């Protein structure tokens, strides 16, 4: 890389104040430090640089330094873990969030799935759902869960990394796009990626029931360019996903079936939790809204109200 004009690069990995970047037109990533000023200006962000960021680089005595983060086209984020209420950037400038869930271990969690889908919707990022480990559940159970998400118009794939089922469809889903794989630890994100790109050799591991929580096989998010075109971010599994920044009253808009049914509620401000004239209970009884999704919505609404004040 020439040491003259600032050049552009994509951040492929973030680690404290050091990042790995892929300079445009290059095949190999290299290290780069983040300017102190970028940290100083980070506002409510825990870390001001994210995987997927487009940045300006300049040479420094120790290699390269990131001078500027270019404007982002979107931001997939969550509320940081624990007591920290800052925004944690998960990936930026992505074409889609590919939510990976599974059957068996860990069991399918609609609560986690629906939280992540709502956050992606809030960030205006398209989603797809991959239900992995289909070898670990009965067809009836798989179909029931699959139908819930298909009915929302979300592209949905059924895969088994163990039996190499659905891998061609998974490749087509990723082809030519910038995707971020996201989901609980142990659902098989890295296993699926290893089948897409045999050269990656990502570490995967059995999640045993006795394992202390908080242990992830993948320990950092990393962006990998794909030979089929496009790139994909493998991420460490999440335990609890808390969306960042959704105003409580806006949450209902990020559950498309609630937004649609809610147009007939008596009050336009209806939050679908027992208000008079709310049509949601009837829609649930008629099978038009999955009870699991409504439950997640109510829990999330309370959480957001506790954080940002009542609606
Ligand atoms: N039965 C079965 N096991 C699978 C399947 N896919 C992955 N596994 C196993 O599930 C375990 C976890 O897989 P990983 O690929 O490490 O999961 P991950 O989502 O990357 O986990 P983190 O990196 O911790 O977020 C490994 O032991 C895999 O061999 C599948 O389709 N069926
Ligand atoms: Mg992994
Ligand atoms: Zn209502």
Coordinates of C-alpha atoms in Angstrom, one line a residue, residues 95-277:
X95 CA -27.3 -5.6 3.6
X96 CA -28.9 -8.0 5.9
X97 CA -29.0 -9.5 9.4
X98 CA -29.1 -13.3 9.1
X99 CA -30.6 -14.5 12.4
X100 CA -29.5 -18.0 13.1
X101 CA -31.5 -20.1 15.6
X102 CA -31.6 -23.8 16.1
X103 CA -33.4 -26.8 17.6
X104 CA -31.9 -29.1 20.3
X105 CA -29.1 -27.3 22.1
X106 CA -29.7 -24.4 22.7
X107 CA -33.4 -24.8 22.4
X108 CA -35.2 -22.4 20.0
X109 CA -35.9 -19.1 21.8
X110 CA -38.7 -16.9 20.3
X111 CA -37.8 -14.3 22.9
X112 CA -34.3 -13.9 21.6
X113 CA -35.3 -14.2 18.0
X114 CA -38.1 -11.6 18.2
X115 CA -35.9 -9.1 20.1
X116 CA -33.2 -9.3 17.4
X117 CA -35.8 -9.0 14.6
X118 CA -37.2 -5.9 16.3
X119 CA -33.8 -4.3 16.6
X120 CA -33.0 -5.0 13.0
X121 CA -36.3 -3.5 12.0
X122 CA -35.6 -0.4 14.1
X123 CA -32.2 0.0 12.3
X124 CA -34.1 -0.5 9.0
X125 CA -32.0 -3.6 8.0
X126 CA -33.6 -6.5 6.1
X127 CA -33.5 -9.8 7.9
X128 CA -33.5 -13.5 7.1
X129 CA -34.0 -16.4 9.5
X130 CA -32.0 -19.6 9.4
X131 CA -33.3 -22.5 11.5
X132 CA -30.3 -24.8 12.0
X133 CA -30.0 -28.3 13.5
X134 CA -33.2 -29.5 11.8
X135 CA -31.7 -33.0 12.6
X136 CA -32.6 -32.3 16.2
X137 CA -36.4 -31.8 16.0
X138 CA -39.5 -33.4 14.7
X139 CA -40.9 -32.0 11.4
X140 CA -44.1 -30.8 13.1
X141 CA -42.2 -28.6 15.5
X142 CA -39.9 -27.3 12.8
X143 CA -42.9 -26.4 10.6
X144 CA -44.8 -24.6 13.4
X145 CA -41.9 -22.3 14.2
X146 CA -41.0 -21.8 10.5
X147 CA -44.6 -20.8 9.7
X148 CA -44.5 -18.1 12.4
X149 CA -41.7 -16.3 10.5
X150 CA -42.7 -17.1 7.0
X151 CA -46.1 -15.6 7.8
X152 CA -44.3 -12.3 8.5
X153 CA -42.8 -12.4 5.0
X154 CA -39.3 -13.1 6.4
X155 CA -37.1 -15.2 4.1
X156 CA -36.5 -18.4 6.0
X157 CA -34.1 -21.3 5.6
X158 CA -34.1 -24.7 7.2
X159 CA -30.6 -26.1 7.6
X160 CA -28.5 -28.8 9.2
X161 CA -24.8 -28.1 9.2
X162 CA -24.3 -31.6 10.6
X163 CA -26.1 -33.3 7.7
X164 CA -25.1 -30.6 5.2
X165 CA -28.8 -29.9 4.4
X166 CA -29.8 -26.4 3.1
X167 CA -26.2 -25.3 2.5
X168 CA -26.7 -24.3 -1.1
X169 CA -29.7 -22.2 -0.1
X170 CA -27.6 -20.7 2.7
X171 CA -24.8 -19.8 0.1
X172 CA -27.3 -18.2 -2.2
X173 CA -28.7 -16.1 0.7
X174 CA -25.2 -14.7 1.4
X175 CA -24.0 -14.4 -2.2
X176 CA -23.2 -10.9 -3.3
X177 CA -24.4 -9.3 0.0
X178 CA -22.9 -8.0 3.2
X179 CA -24.4 -10.1 5.9
X180 CA -24.1 -10.4 9.7
X181 CA -24.8 -13.7 11.3
X182 CA -26.4 -13.3 14.7
X183 CA -27.9 -15.5 17.3
X184 CA -27.4 -17.4 20.5
X185 CA -24.1 -19.1 21.3
X186 CA -24.0 -22.7 19.9
X187 CA -26.7 -22.4 17.3
X188 CA -24.1 -23.2 14.6
X189 CA -23.2 -19.9 13.0
X190 CA -19.5 -20.8 12.5
X191 CA -20.4 -24.4 11.5
X192 CA -22.6 -23.0 8.7
X193 CA -19.9 -20.6 7.6
X194 CA -17.3 -23.3 7.5
X195 CA -19.5 -25.2 4.9
X196 CA -19.8 -22.0 2.8
X197 CA -16.1 -21.3 2.8
X198 CA -14.1 -24.5 3.5
X199 CA -10.9 -22.5 3.8
X200 CA -12.1 -20.5 6.8
X201 CA -11.7 -23.3 9.4
X202 CA -13.5 -21.4 12.1
X203 CA -13.5 -22.8 15.5
X204 CA -16.7 -24.5 16.6
X205 CA -17.6 -26.3 19.8
X206 CA -20.2 -28.4 21.5
X207 CA -22.2 -26.4 24.0
X208 CA -22.6 -28.6 27.0
X209 CA -25.3 -28.0 29.6
X210 CA -22.6 -27.9 32.3
X211 CA -20.7 -25.1 30.5
X212 CA -20.4 -21.9 32.5
X213 CA -22.6 -19.3 30.8
X214 CA -20.7 -16.6 29.0
X215 CA -18.3 -18.8 27.2
X216 CA -18.4 -18.4 23.5
X217 CA -16.6 -20.4 20.9
X218 CA -16.3 -17.4 18.6
X219 CA -14.9 -14.6 20.7
X220 CA -14.9 -11.6 18.4
X221 CA -16.8 -10.4 15.3
X222 CA -14.9 -10.7 12.1
X223 CA -15.8 -9.9 8.5
X224 CA -14.9 -12.5 5.9
X225 CA -15.0 -11.7 2.1
X226 CA -16.7 -14.6 0.3
X227 CA -15.4 -16.2 -2.9
X228 CA -19.0 -16.2 -4.2
X229 CA -19.1 -12.4 -3.8
X230 CA -20.2 -10.4 -0.8
X231 CA -18.9 -10.8 2.7
X232 CA -20.2 -12.1 6.0
X233 CA -19.6 -11.2 9.7
X234 CA -19.3 -14.1 12.1
X235 CA -20.2 -12.9 15.6
X236 CA -19.9 -14.3 19.1
X237 CA -23.2 -15.7 20.3
X238 CA -25.4 -13.5 22.4
X239 CA -26.9 -14.5 25.7
X240 CA -29.4 -11.7 26.4
X241 CA -30.2 -9.3 23.5
X242 CA -31.5 -5.9 24.5
X243 CA -32.3 -3.5 21.7
X244 CA -30.9 0.0 22.0
X245 CA -32.8 3.2 21.6
X246 CA -36.3 2.1 20.5
X247 CA -38.9 4.6 21.9
X248 CA -41.5 2.4 23.7
X249 CA -44.4 3.7 21.7
X250 CA -42.5 2.9 18.5
X251 CA -41.9 -0.7 19.4
X252 CA -45.3 -1.9 18.1
X253 CA -44.2 -0.8 14.6
X254 CA -41.3 -3.2 14.7
X255 CA -43.7 -6.2 15.1
X256 CA -45.2 -6.0 11.6
X257 CA -48.2 -8.2 12.5
X258 CA -49.0 -5.9 15.5
X259 CA -48.6 -2.8 13.3
X260 CA -51.0 -4.2 10.7
X261 CA -53.7 -5.6 13.1
X262 CA -53.3 -2.5 15.3
X263 CA -54.7 -0.2 12.7
X264 CA -58.1 -1.5 13.8
X265 CA -57.6 -0.9 17.5
X266 CA -60.0 1.7 19.0
X267 CA -57.1 4.0 20.1
X268 CA -54.5 5.0 17.6
X269 CA -52.0 5.0 20.5
X270 CA -53.0 1.5 21.6
X271 CA -50.0 -0.5 22.9
X272 CA -51.9 -3.8 22.7
X273 CA -51.7 -4.7 26.3
X274 CA -55.3 -4.9 27.4
X275 CA -56.6 -1.4 26.4
X276 CA -60.3 -1.3 25.6
X277 CA -61.0 -1.8 21.9

